[in-house]
Coordinates of C-alpha atoms in Angstrom, one line a residue:
X1 CA -14.1 -44.2 -36.3
X2 CA -10.1 -43.4 -35.3
X3 CA -9.9 -40.5 -32.8
X4 CA -9.5 -37.3 -34.0
X5 CA -6.6 -35.5 -32.2
X6 CA -7.0 -31.9 -30.9
X7 CA -4.0 -29.5 -31.2
X8 CA -1.3 -30.4 -28.6
X9 CA -1.1 -28.7 -25.4
X10 CA 1.7 -27.7 -23.4
X11 CA 4.9 -30.0 -24.0
X12 CA 3.3 -31.3 -27.2
X13 CA 1.0 -33.5 -25.0
X14 CA -2.9 -33.8 -25.9
X15 CA -4.7 -31.0 -24.2
X16 CA -7.0 -33.7 -22.4
X17 CA -3.9 -34.3 -20.4
X18 CA -1.7 -31.3 -21.0
X19 CA -3.5 -29.4 -18.0
X20 CA -2.0 -32.2 -15.6
X21 CA 1.4 -30.7 -15.6
X22 CA 0.3 -27.6 -13.8
X23 CA -1.2 -30.3 -11.4
X24 CA 2.2 -31.6 -10.4
X25 CA 1.7 -35.1 -12.4
X26 CA 4.9 -36.4 -13.6
X27 CA 5.5 -35.7 -17.2
X28 CA 6.9 -39.1 -18.0
X29 CA 3.6 -40.6 -16.8
X30 CA 1.6 -38.2 -19.7
X31 CA 4.3 -39.1 -22.2
X32 CA 3.7 -42.7 -21.6
X33 CA -0.2 -42.0 -21.8
X34 CA 0.1 -40.2 -25.0
X35 CA 2.0 -42.9 -26.5
X36 CA -0.2 -45.4 -25.6
X37 CA -3.1 -43.1 -27.0
X38 CA -1.2 -42.9 -30.4
X39 CA -0.8 -46.4 -30.6
X40 CA -4.4 -47.4 -29.9
X41 CA -6.1 -44.6 -32.2
X42 CA -7.6 -43.2 -29.0
X43 CA -7.8 -40.0 -26.6
X44 CA -4.8 -39.9 -23.7
X45 CA -7.7 -39.3 -20.9
X46 CA -8.8 -42.5 -21.7
X47 CA -5.5 -44.2 -21.9
X48 CA -4.1 -42.6 -18.8
X49 CA -7.2 -43.7 -16.6
X50 CA -7.6 -47.2 -18.2
X51 CA -3.9 -48.0 -17.8
X52 CA -4.3 -47.0 -14.1
X53 CA -1.9 -44.3 -14.3
X54 CA -3.9 -41.9 -12.5
X55 CA -7.0 -42.5 -10.4
X56 CA -10.5 -41.3 -11.9
X57 CA -11.5 -39.1 -9.0
X58 CA -8.1 -37.3 -9.0
X59 CA -8.2 -36.8 -12.7
X60 CA -11.7 -35.1 -12.8
X61 CA -11.0 -33.0 -9.6
X62 CA -8.0 -31.6 -11.7
X63 CA -10.1 -31.2 -14.9
X64 CA -12.7 -29.2 -12.4
X65 CA -9.8 -27.0 -11.3
X66 CA -8.7 -26.3 -14.9
X67 CA -12.3 -25.5 -16.0
X68 CA -12.8 -23.1 -12.9
X69 CA -16.2 -25.5 -12.4
X70 CA -17.2 -26.9 -8.9
X71 CA -16.6 -30.6 -8.6
X72 CA -19.3 -32.9 -7.0
X73 CA -18.3 -35.8 -4.8
X74 CA -20.9 -36.1 -2.4
X75 CA -24.7 -37.0 -3.0
X76 CA -26.1 -35.1 -6.0
X77 CA -29.6 -33.8 -5.9
X78 CA -31.0 -34.2 -9.6
X79 CA -33.7 -32.4 -11.0
X80 CA -36.8 -33.0 -13.4
X81 CA -35.5 -34.7 -16.6
X82 CA -33.1 -37.4 -15.1
X83 CA -33.6 -40.5 -17.1
X84 CA -31.8 -43.8 -17.5
X85 CA -29.8 -44.9 -19.8
X86 CA -29.9 -41.5 -21.4
X87 CA -28.1 -39.3 -18.7
X88 CA -25.3 -41.7 -18.0
X89 CA -24.7 -42.1 -22.0
X90 CA -24.4 -38.6 -22.7
X91 CA -22.7 -38.0 -19.3
X92 CA -24.8 -35.1 -18.6
X93 CA -27.7 -34.9 -16.0
X94 CA -29.9 -32.1 -14.7
X95 CA -29.5 -30.6 -11.1
X96 CA -32.2 -29.8 -8.6
X97 CA -33.5 -26.1 -8.5
X98 CA -31.4 -23.9 -6.4
X99 CA -28.0 -25.6 -7.2
X100 CA -25.0 -23.7 -8.1
X101 CA -25.2 -24.7 -11.7
X102 CA -27.9 -26.0 -13.6
X103 CA -26.0 -29.2 -15.0
X104 CA -23.5 -31.8 -14.0
X105 CA -21.3 -33.2 -16.5
X106 CA -18.9 -36.3 -16.6
X107 CA -17.0 -35.8 -20.0
X108 CA -15.1 -38.6 -21.7
X109 CA -12.5 -38.7 -24.3
X110 CA -12.8 -35.9 -27.1
X111 CA -15.3 -33.9 -25.1
X112 CA -12.8 -33.2 -22.2
X113 CA -10.4 -31.6 -25.1
X114 CA -13.4 -29.7 -26.4
X115 CA -14.3 -28.4 -23.1
X116 CA -10.5 -27.4 -22.1
X117 CA -10.5 -25.7 -25.6
X118 CA -13.5 -23.5 -25.2
X119 CA -15.2 -24.2 -21.9
X120 CA -17.7 -21.2 -22.1
X121 CA -19.4 -22.7 -25.0
X122 CA -21.5 -24.8 -22.5
X123 CA -22.3 -22.7 -19.9
X124 CA -21.9 -23.3 -16.4
X125 CA -21.7 -26.8 -15.4
X126 CA -20.3 -28.9 -12.5
X127 CA -18.0 -31.8 -13.0
X128 CA -18.0 -35.2 -11.6
X129 CA -16.4 -38.4 -12.4
X130 CA -18.5 -40.9 -14.9
X131 CA -18.3 -43.6 -11.9
X132 CA -19.5 -41.0 -9.2
X133 CA -22.6 -39.8 -11.8
X134 CA -23.4 -43.5 -12.6
X135 CA -23.6 -44.2 -8.7
X136 CA -25.4 -41.2 -8.1
X137 CA -28.1 -42.0 -10.8
X138 CA -28.6 -45.6 -9.9
X139 CA -29.2 -44.3 -6.0
X140 CA -31.8 -41.6 -7.5
X141 CA -34.0 -43.7 -9.9
X142 CA -33.2 -47.4 -8.8
X143 CA -36.3 -48.6 -9.5
X144 CA -36.4 -47.0 -13.2
X145 CA -33.0 -48.8 -13.9
X146 CA -34.6 -52.0 -12.5
X147 CA -37.4 -51.6 -14.5
X148 CA -35.7 -50.6 -17.8
X149 CA -33.4 -53.8 -17.3
X150 CA -36.6 -55.9 -16.8
X151 CA -39.0 -54.7 -19.4
X152 CA -37.1 -53.5 -22.3
X153 CA -37.1 -56.9 -24.1
X154 CA -41.0 -57.1 -23.8
X155 CA -41.2 -53.6 -25.2
X156 CA -39.1 -54.3 -28.2
X157 CA -40.8 -57.6 -29.1
X158 CA -43.8 -58.7 -27.0
X159 CA -44.2 -61.7 -28.9
X160 CA -41.1 -63.1 -28.1
X161 CA -41.0 -62.3 -24.3
X162 CA -41.7 -65.1 -22.1
X163 CA -45.0 -66.3 -21.9
X164 CA -47.1 -64.0 -19.1
X165 CA -49.4 -66.9 -18.7
X166 CA -49.0 -69.3 -16.1
X167 CA -46.7 -72.3 -16.8
X168 CA -49.3 -74.4 -15.2
X169 CA -51.8 -73.3 -18.0
X170 CA -49.2 -74.2 -20.6
X171 CA -48.4 -77.7 -19.3
X172 CA -51.7 -78.3 -18.8
X173 CA -52.6 -77.5 -22.4
X174 CA -49.6 -79.7 -23.4
X175 CA -50.6 -82.7 -21.3
X176 CA -54.3 -82.6 -22.5
X177 CA -53.0 -82.2 -26.4
X178 CA -50.8 -85.2 -25.8
X179 CA -53.5 -87.3 -24.0
X180 CA -55.9 -86.5 -27.0
X181 CA -53.4 -87.3 -29.3
X182 CA -52.5 -90.8 -27.9
X183 CA -56.3 -91.6 -27.3
X184 CA -56.9 -90.6 -30.9
X185 CA -54.0 -92.5 -32.1
X186 CA -55.2 -95.8 -30.1
X187 CA -58.6 -95.4 -31.7
X188 CA -57.4 -95.2 -35.3
X189 CA -57.3 -98.2 -37.6
X190 CA -54.1 -100.3 -37.3
X191 CA -52.7 -99.1 -40.9
X192 CA -53.5 -95.6 -40.2
X193 CA -52.0 -95.4 -36.5
X194 CA -48.9 -97.4 -37.9
X195 CA -48.7 -94.5 -40.5
X196 CA -48.8 -92.1 -37.7
X197 CA -46.4 -93.9 -35.8
X198 CA -44.2 -93.8 -38.6
X199 CA -44.5 -90.1 -39.1
X200 CA -43.5 -89.4 -35.4
X201 CA -40.6 -91.8 -35.6
X202 CA -39.5 -90.4 -38.6
X203 CA -39.6 -86.7 -37.0
X204 CA -37.5 -87.8 -34.0
X205 CA -35.1 -89.6 -36.3
X206 CA -34.6 -86.2 -38.4
X207 CA -33.9 -84.4 -35.3
X208 CA -31.3 -86.9 -34.0
X209 CA -29.7 -86.8 -37.4
X210 CA -29.0 -83.3 -36.8
X211 CA -26.4 -83.9 -34.1
X212 CA -24.9 -86.9 -36.1
X213 CA -24.4 -84.7 -39.3
X214 CA -22.1 -82.5 -37.4
X215 CA -19.6 -85.1 -37.6
X216 CA -19.2 -85.1 -41.0
X217 CA -18.9 -81.4 -41.3
X218 CA -15.5 -79.9 -40.6
X219 CA -15.2 -76.7 -38.3
X220 CA -14.7 -73.2 -40.0
X221 CA -10.9 -72.7 -40.5
X222 CA -10.8 -68.9 -39.1
X223 CA -7.6 -69.1 -36.7
X224 CA -5.2 -67.9 -39.7
X225 CA -7.3 -64.8 -40.1
X226 CA -4.6 -61.8 -40.1
X227 CA -4.6 -59.6 -36.8
X228 CA -5.7 -56.0 -36.7
X229 CA -3.6 -53.1 -35.6
X230 CA -4.2 -51.4 -32.5
X231 CA -5.3 -48.5 -33.8
X232 CA -8.0 -50.4 -36.2
X233 CA -9.2 -52.4 -33.3
X234 CA -13.0 -51.3 -32.0
X235 CA -13.7 -50.7 -28.3
X236 CA -14.5 -53.7 -26.7
X237 CA -17.0 -54.2 -23.8
X238 CA -16.9 -57.4 -21.4
X239 CA -19.8 -57.7 -18.9
X240 CA -19.2 -60.1 -16.0
X241 CA -22.3 -60.9 -13.9
X242 CA -21.0 -61.9 -10.3
X243 CA -22.9 -63.0 -7.5
X244 CA -21.1 -64.5 -4.2
X245 CA -18.1 -65.2 -6.0
X246 CA -15.5 -64.0 -3.5
X247 CA -13.9 -67.5 -3.9
X248 CA -12.7 -67.0 -7.6
X249 CA -12.8 -63.0 -8.0
X250 CA -8.8 -63.1 -7.8
X251 CA -8.2 -65.4 -10.3
X252 CA -11.1 -63.8 -12.6
X253 CA -9.4 -60.6 -12.2
X254 CA -6.1 -61.9 -13.2
X255 CA -7.8 -63.5 -16.2
X256 CA -9.1 -60.2 -17.4
X257 CA -6.1 -58.4 -16.7
X258 CA -4.3 -60.8 -18.8
X259 CA -6.3 -60.1 -22.0
X260 CA -4.2 -59.2 -24.7
X261 CA -6.0 -55.7 -25.8
X262 CA -5.1 -52.2 -25.6
X263 CA -6.1 -51.1 -22.4
X264 CA -7.7 -48.1 -23.5
X265 CA -10.1 -49.9 -25.6
X266 CA -11.4 -51.9 -22.8
X267 CA -14.6 -51.4 -21.3
X268 CA -15.0 -54.2 -18.4
X269 CA -18.0 -54.1 -16.3
X270 CA -18.7 -56.0 -13.0
X271 CA -21.9 -56.5 -12.3
X272 CA -22.9 -57.4 -8.7
X273 CA -26.0 -57.5 -6.8
X274 CA -27.0 -54.9 -4.2
X275 CA -27.3 -57.5 -1.1
X276 CA -24.0 -59.1 -2.3
X277 CA -22.1 -57.4 0.4
X278 CA -19.0 -59.8 0.4
X279 CA -18.2 -59.0 -3.3
X280 CA -18.8 -55.2 -2.8
X281 CA -16.3 -55.2 0.2
X282 CA -13.6 -57.3 -1.5
X283 CA -13.7 -55.6 -4.9
X284 CA -13.6 -52.2 -2.8
X285 CA -10.2 -53.5 -1.4
X286 CA -8.5 -53.9 -4.8
X287 CA -7.4 -50.8 -6.5
X288 CA -9.0 -51.4 -10.0
X289 CA -7.9 -49.1 -13.1
X290 CA -10.7 -47.2 -15.0
X291 CA -11.2 -49.9 -17.5
X292 CA -12.9 -52.0 -14.9
X293 CA -16.3 -50.7 -13.6
X294 CA -18.0 -52.1 -10.8
X295 CA -21.6 -51.8 -11.1
X296 CA -24.0 -52.5 -8.4
X297 CA -27.3 -53.5 -9.9
X298 CA -30.3 -51.9 -8.1
X299 CA -32.9 -54.6 -6.8
X300 CA -35.9 -55.2 -8.4
X301 CA -37.4 -57.2 -11.1
X302 CA -36.3 -60.9 -11.4
X303 CA -33.0 -61.7 -9.7
X304 CA -31.5 -63.3 -12.8
X305 CA -28.0 -63.0 -15.0
X306 CA -29.7 -61.6 -17.9
X307 CA -31.3 -58.8 -15.6
X308 CA -27.9 -58.0 -14.6
X309 CA -26.8 -57.9 -18.2
X310 CA -29.5 -55.7 -19.2
X311 CA -28.4 -53.1 -16.6
X312 CA -24.8 -53.1 -18.3
X313 CA -25.8 -53.2 -22.1
X314 CA -27.2 -49.6 -22.4
X315 CA -24.0 -48.3 -20.6
X316 CA -21.4 -50.4 -22.8
X317 CA -19.0 -48.2 -24.8
X318 CA -17.9 -50.9 -27.2
X319 CA -18.8 -51.5 -30.9
X320 CA -18.5 -55.3 -29.7
X321 CA -19.4 -57.3 -26.6
X322 CA -18.9 -60.4 -24.8
X323 CA -19.8 -62.2 -21.5
X324 CA -17.7 -63.9 -19.2
X325 CA -18.7 -66.0 -16.0
X326 CA -17.1 -65.7 -12.6
X327 CA -15.1 -68.9 -13.3
X328 CA -13.9 -68.4 -16.6
X329 CA -10.3 -68.0 -17.8
X330 CA -10.5 -66.9 -21.7
X331 CA -7.6 -67.5 -23.9
X332 CA -5.8 -64.0 -23.8
X333 CA -6.0 -63.7 -27.5
X334 CA -9.7 -64.4 -27.5
X335 CA -10.8 -60.6 -28.1
X336 CA -8.2 -59.8 -30.8
X337 CA -9.2 -63.0 -32.8
X338 CA -13.0 -62.0 -32.4
X339 CA -12.1 -58.4 -33.6
X340 CA -10.5 -59.5 -36.5
X341 CA -13.1 -61.9 -37.4
X342 CA -15.8 -59.5 -37.2
X343 CA -14.0 -56.8 -39.1
X344 CA -14.0 -59.6 -42.3
X345 CA -17.3 -61.0 -41.8
X346 CA -20.4 -59.7 -43.3
X347 CA -22.9 -57.7 -41.1
X348 CA -25.4 -60.4 -40.7
X349 CA -23.0 -62.6 -38.6
X350 CA -24.1 -61.0 -35.4
X351 CA -22.2 -63.4 -33.2
X352 CA -19.4 -65.6 -32.4
X353 CA -19.5 -68.4 -29.9
X354 CA -16.2 -69.3 -28.4
X355 CA -15.4 -72.9 -27.3
X356 CA -16.0 -73.6 -23.7
X357 CA -13.4 -76.0 -22.3
X358 CA -13.7 -77.9 -18.9
X359 CA -10.6 -77.0 -16.6
X360 CA -11.7 -79.5 -13.7
X361 CA -12.3 -82.5 -15.7
X362 CA -9.9 -84.7 -13.3
X363 CA -12.0 -84.1 -10.3
X364 CA -14.3 -87.1 -10.6
X365 CA -16.2 -89.2 -13.1
X366 CA -19.2 -86.4 -13.3
X367 CA -16.9 -83.6 -14.4
X368 CA -15.1 -86.0 -16.8
X369 CA -18.7 -86.8 -18.4
X370 CA -19.2 -82.9 -18.2
X371 CA -16.0 -82.2 -20.1
X372 CA -16.5 -84.7 -23.0
X373 CA -20.4 -83.5 -22.9
X374 CA -18.9 -80.1 -23.8
X375 CA -16.3 -81.1 -26.2
X376 CA -19.0 -82.5 -28.3
X377 CA -21.0 -79.5 -28.1
X378 CA -18.5 -76.5 -28.3
X379 CA -16.1 -78.6 -30.6
X380 CA -18.1 -80.3 -32.7
X381 CA -21.9 -79.5 -32.9
X382 CA -21.6 -75.6 -32.7
X383 CA -19.0 -75.3 -35.1
X384 CA -20.9 -77.4 -37.6
X385 CA -23.9 -75.5 -37.0
X386 CA -21.9 -72.4 -37.7
X387 CA -20.7 -73.6 -40.7
X388 CA -24.0 -74.4 -42.1
X389 CA -25.7 -70.9 -41.0
X390 CA -28.0 -72.8 -38.8
X391 CA -29.5 -71.7 -35.6
X392 CA -27.3 -72.1 -32.5
X393 CA -28.3 -72.1 -29.0
X394 CA -25.3 -69.8 -27.5
X395 CA -23.5 -70.7 -24.5
X396 CA -23.8 -68.7 -21.6
X397 CA -20.5 -67.2 -21.9
X398 CA -17.7 -66.4 -24.4
X399 CA -20.3 -65.4 -26.9
X400 CA -19.1 -62.4 -28.8
X401 CA -21.8 -60.1 -30.1
X402 CA -22.3 -56.8 -32.1
X403 CA -23.5 -54.3 -29.7
X404 CA -25.6 -52.5 -32.4
X405 CA -27.5 -56.0 -33.1
X406 CA -27.9 -56.5 -29.5
X407 CA -29.5 -53.4 -28.7
X408 CA -31.8 -53.5 -31.6
X409 CA -33.1 -56.9 -30.3
X410 CA -33.8 -55.4 -27.0
X411 CA -30.8 -57.1 -25.2
X412 CA -31.5 -60.3 -23.3
X413 CA -35.1 -61.9 -21.7
X414 CA -34.8 -60.9 -18.1
X415 CA -37.3 -63.5 -17.1
X416 CA -35.5 -66.4 -19.2
X417 CA -33.0 -68.3 -16.7
X418 CA -31.5 -69.7 -19.9
X419 CA -30.8 -66.4 -21.8
X420 CA -28.1 -67.8 -23.9
X421 CA -30.5 -70.2 -26.0
X422 CA -33.2 -67.9 -26.1
X423 CA -30.8 -65.2 -27.7
X424 CA -29.9 -67.7 -30.5
X425 CA -33.2 -68.4 -31.5
X426 CA -34.0 -64.3 -31.6
X427 CA -30.8 -64.0 -33.8
X428 CA -31.7 -66.7 -36.1
X429 CA -35.4 -65.4 -36.3
X430 CA -34.2 -62.0 -37.0
X431 CA -32.0 -63.3 -39.8
X432 CA -28.6 -62.9 -38.2
X433 CA -26.1 -65.7 -38.1
X434 CA -23.7 -67.1 -35.8
X435 CA -20.2 -67.7 -36.5
X436 CA -17.4 -70.1 -34.8
X437 CA -14.8 -68.4 -32.7
X438 CA -11.8 -71.0 -32.4
X439 CA -10.7 -69.6 -29.0
X440 CA -10.9 -71.7 -25.7
X441 CA -12.1 -70.2 -22.3
X442 CA -11.7 -72.7 -19.4
X443 CA -14.2 -72.8 -16.7
X444 CA -15.0 -74.9 -13.8
X445 CA -17.6 -77.5 -13.8
X446 CA -19.5 -78.7 -10.8
X447 CA -18.0 -81.7 -9.2
X448 CA -20.8 -82.7 -6.9
X449 CA -24.3 -84.0 -7.8
X450 CA -26.4 -81.8 -6.0
X451 CA -24.8 -78.2 -7.6
X452 CA -24.8 -80.1 -11.0
X453 CA -28.4 -81.0 -10.9
X454 CA -29.4 -77.4 -10.1
X455 CA -27.5 -76.3 -12.6
X456 CA -29.2 -78.6 -15.1
X457 CA -32.5 -78.0 -13.9
X458 CA -32.1 -74.2 -14.4
X459 CA -30.9 -74.8 -18.1
X460 CA -33.7 -77.2 -18.9
X461 CA -36.3 -75.0 -17.4
X462 CA -34.9 -72.1 -19.7
X463 CA -35.2 -74.0 -22.5
X464 CA -38.5 -74.8 -21.9
X465 CA -39.3 -71.2 -21.3
X466 CA -37.6 -70.5 -24.8
X467 CA -39.8 -73.1 -26.4
X468 CA -43.0 -71.7 -25.0
X469 CA -42.2 -68.1 -25.8
X470 CA -41.3 -68.9 -29.5
X471 CA -43.9 -71.7 -29.8
X472 CA -46.9 -69.3 -29.7
X473 CA -46.3 -68.5 -33.2
X474 CA -44.8 -71.8 -34.7
X475 CA -45.9 -71.4 -38.4
X476 CA -44.8 -67.9 -38.8
X477 CA -41.4 -68.6 -37.1
X478 CA -41.0 -71.4 -39.3
X479 CA -41.9 -69.1 -42.6
X480 CA -39.0 -66.8 -41.0
X481 CA -36.5 -69.5 -40.6
X482 CA -36.9 -72.1 -43.2
X483 CA -37.4 -75.9 -43.3
X484 CA -33.9 -76.7 -42.2
X485 CA -33.6 -74.4 -39.9
X486 CA -36.8 -74.9 -38.1
X487 CA -35.7 -78.6 -37.7
X488 CA -32.6 -77.7 -36.4
X489 CA -34.4 -75.2 -33.8
X490 CA -36.6 -77.7 -32.8
X491 CA -34.2 -80.7 -32.4
X492 CA -31.8 -78.4 -30.2
X493 CA -34.5 -76.7 -28.1
X494 CA -37.8 -78.2 -27.4
X495 CA -36.2 -81.4 -28.9
X496 CA -33.7 -81.3 -25.9
X497 CA -36.4 -81.1 -23.2
X498 CA -38.5 -83.5 -24.7
X499 CA -35.8 -86.1 -25.4
X500 CA -34.6 -86.0 -21.8
X501 CA -38.0 -86.4 -20.3
X502 CA -38.7 -89.6 -22.6
X503 CA -35.3 -91.0 -22.7
X504 CA -35.7 -93.4 -19.5
X505 CA -39.0 -94.6 -20.8
X506 CA -38.0 -95.0 -24.7
X507 CA -34.5 -96.6 -23.3
X508 CA -36.1 -99.1 -21.2
X509 CA -38.9 -100.2 -24.0
X510 CA -36.1 -100.8 -26.3
X511 CA -34.0 -103.0 -24.0
X512 CA -37.1 -104.9 -23.3
X513 CA -38.0 -105.0 -26.6
X514 CA -34.9 -105.5 -28.4
X515 CA -32.6 -107.1 -25.7
X516 CA -35.0 -109.2 -23.8
X517 CA -37.5 -110.3 -26.0
X518 CA -37.3 -111.8 -29.5
X519 CA -37.5 -109.0 -31.9
X520 CA -40.8 -110.0 -34.1
X521 CA -40.3 -110.6 -37.8
X522 CA -43.0 -110.3 -40.4
X523 CA -43.2 -111.8 -43.8
X524 CA -43.8 -108.5 -45.6
X525 CA -41.3 -105.7 -45.6
X526 CA -43.9 -103.0 -44.9
X527 CA -45.1 -104.7 -41.6
X528 CA -41.4 -104.6 -40.5
X529 CA -40.8 -101.0 -41.1
X530 CA -41.9 -99.7 -37.8
X531 CA -39.9 -102.2 -36.0
X532 CA -36.8 -101.6 -38.3
X533 CA -37.3 -97.7 -37.9
X534 CA -37.5 -98.3 -34.0
X535 CA -34.3 -99.9 -34.0
X536 CA -32.6 -97.3 -36.1
X537 CA -33.9 -94.5 -34.0
X538 CA -32.3 -96.4 -31.0
X539 CA -29.1 -96.8 -32.7
X540 CA -28.9 -93.2 -34.0
X541 CA -30.0 -91.8 -30.7
X542 CA -27.4 -93.6 -28.9
X543 CA -24.9 -92.4 -31.4
X544 CA -25.9 -88.7 -31.1
X545 CA -24.8 -88.8 -27.3
X546 CA -21.7 -91.0 -27.8
X547 CA -20.1 -89.9 -31.1
X548 CA -19.8 -86.1 -30.9
X549 CA -18.5 -86.5 -27.6
X550 CA -16.0 -89.0 -28.8
X551 CA -15.4 -86.8 -31.5
X552 CA -14.9 -83.8 -29.7
X553 CA -12.5 -85.8 -27.3
X554 CA -10.4 -86.7 -30.3
X555 CA -10.2 -82.9 -31.6
X556 CA -9.1 -81.8 -28.2
X557 CA -6.5 -84.8 -28.2
X558 CA -8.1 -86.1 -25.0
X559 CA -7.5 -89.8 -25.4
X560 CA -7.7 -90.3 -22.0
X561 CA -11.1 -89.0 -21.5
X562 CA -12.6 -90.9 -24.8
X563 CA -13.8 -94.0 -22.6
X564 CA -16.3 -91.4 -21.0
X565 CA -17.9 -90.5 -24.0
X566 CA -19.1 -94.2 -24.1
X567 CA -20.9 -93.6 -20.6
X568 CA -23.0 -90.8 -22.4
X569 CA -26.1 -92.8 -22.2
X570 CA -26.1 -93.6 -18.6
X571 CA -24.9 -89.5 -17.9
X572 CA -28.0 -88.5 -19.8
X573 CA -30.2 -90.4 -17.3
X574 CA -29.2 -88.1 -14.8
X575 CA -30.3 -85.3 -17.3
X576 CA -34.0 -86.7 -17.3
X577 CA -33.7 -86.3 -13.6
X578 CA -33.1 -82.8 -14.1
X579 CA -35.7 -82.3 -17.0
X580 CA -38.5 -83.8 -14.7
X581 CA -37.6 -81.6 -11.8
X582 CA -37.4 -78.6 -14.4
X583 CA -40.6 -79.1 -15.1
X584 CA -41.7 -78.9 -11.4
X585 CA -39.8 -75.7 -11.0
X586 CA -41.2 -74.0 -14.2
X587 CA -44.5 -74.1 -12.3
X588 CA -43.4 -73.5 -8.8
X589 CA -40.5 -70.8 -9.4
X590 CA -40.3 -69.8 -13.2
X591 CA -37.9 -67.0 -12.3
X592 CA -35.7 -68.8 -9.7
X593 CA -32.0 -69.0 -10.4
X594 CA -30.2 -72.0 -9.3
X595 CA -26.9 -70.7 -8.4
X596 CA -23.9 -72.8 -9.2
X597 CA -21.0 -72.6 -6.7
X598 CA -17.5 -71.6 -7.8
X599 CA -14.0 -72.4 -6.4
X600 CA -14.4 -75.9 -5.5
X601 CA -12.4 -77.1 -8.0
X602 CA -9.8 -79.9 -6.8
X603 CA -7.7 -80.0 -10.1
X604 CA -6.8 -78.1 -13.0
X605 CA -5.5 -78.9 -16.6
X606 CA -3.7 -75.8 -16.4
X607 CA -1.1 -76.6 -13.5
X608 CA -1.2 -76.7 -9.7
X609 CA -4.1 -74.8 -8.4
X610 CA -3.4 -71.6 -6.3
X611 CA -4.6 -72.3 -3.0
X612 CA -3.2 -69.2 -1.0
X613 CA -5.6 -66.1 -0.7
X614 CA -2.7 -63.8 0.2
X615 CA -0.6 -64.8 -2.8
X616 CA -3.5 -64.6 -5.0
X617 CA -4.3 -61.3 -4.1
X618 CA -0.6 -60.0 -4.3
X619 CA -0.8 -61.5 -7.8
X620 CA -3.8 -59.6 -8.6
X621 CA -2.9 -56.2 -7.3
X622 CA 0.3 -56.4 -9.5
X623 CA -1.6 -57.7 -12.5
X624 CA -3.7 -54.4 -12.4
X625 CA -0.7 -52.0 -12.4

């Protein structure tokens, strides 16, 4: 809804900034803020602070003087009734008995103009800045904040939260089931055993076909959507979880500052861990405007990315929200395109998935293989799934969401280390669809084997967690999704893990049976069916690895990388190693987060790497202005 402007103050300025004339703030600064606010359709105080034209603390000190209210700058003694997130969402918190006033308020937007117009209506209050109020609340009730972030998902939908039973128990049940099934299959009469084998092969063939079918489905044409005017754009929240990312934070801040979106309508939250002293010190030295908010996640709960995201979600001020990782460099127009698409898409389209592109592909053969793998996933498979309105296991970054839907779903699963795929499945189960966002976000791929392996272990462990969580009610979930949607979800989540686990054995058996030994030929067609189906499955399986990656290279015009698509069957052997290690880690440390180091890239498709930290710091300070 457009901002409703109150009556003008001195000099024709909006009242929420007009009082600053008496504080000695330059008129030209206030005129600029008023003009920015009018163009963006928002209040002038937000325009002033988000553009960095005035420090937040200085503004609220001046507001307190204008209201004749005390300003709280130091420790705040709260009284009973302090709640997270309610006290921060309302900007109103109770003070301890014996305080000068009963309440402290950190007003925003139109509320400021209302207070200035009739300050006596709300009674005696103290004033503080929104940042100071949040820091004080987090310091007062850190356990409540951490518990909310960790448990809110389970409260909303306990049936879809991670299984509380030990992973050992689940894996034991699966192993016993598989052993019993194989024993039963071996004891069956030959015709019946062959029939069971054909059914299993057909199921795997159907799941493989999901990936191959994407080759024939064109990506949705959405890039030509007319943009929205600044006043029609919604407030956009950007969540950026960071942990030990000092090597790339300067480049990240430059990328976020370059976003082509009205600053008054940006709500960027940098989420850092309490023990990450290096990040806290670095960010404290950078003068960030108010649209950037540094939130220190209280200790407690699982130390995972979704835990940090759940701390930021209830404080999000936007109608739309996206997540970026530390190494991301999104296209500057990505938020505008997303907002324009959401405005024209039906409400059941709850998410748009952007295109992730590897930037340092020229580092080594591993990053080249990673790049063509991503091209197949984000430029071929995901757009095809979006066009067909099928479940999409989301990427961990550049997914754009309607905040209302995300809150209704209870946010992210803090105990799942592949929270993106889990969220994609939960959106599908709730009846929502995911659309394609044809806008690129470049990011850095691991250029050494150990970091790559740790990252893949985390992803495959999370896919297993997602499979176990949603597999507790398979029939009910299948009825909710539908037949084709169930096949797709099965192929992309548990099917990814199972195929990675059995791939080396199946590949070795196929090579032995079809390349080393002579292929048996029976006189009757039906007797050749299982052999023929096995050969077909081998061909489609290899095609599902190679062809989407090759098609992605063509769409990206990466002719020089196309030969690496042919190496996907070898690359997938490494994925299999990660899958087996993921099962081990699922038992030993189910919530352990394998941190991927960034800032190690040696090449960049965007041009020469900026290697000088001092020059980067100067550029960052300039971009913040």
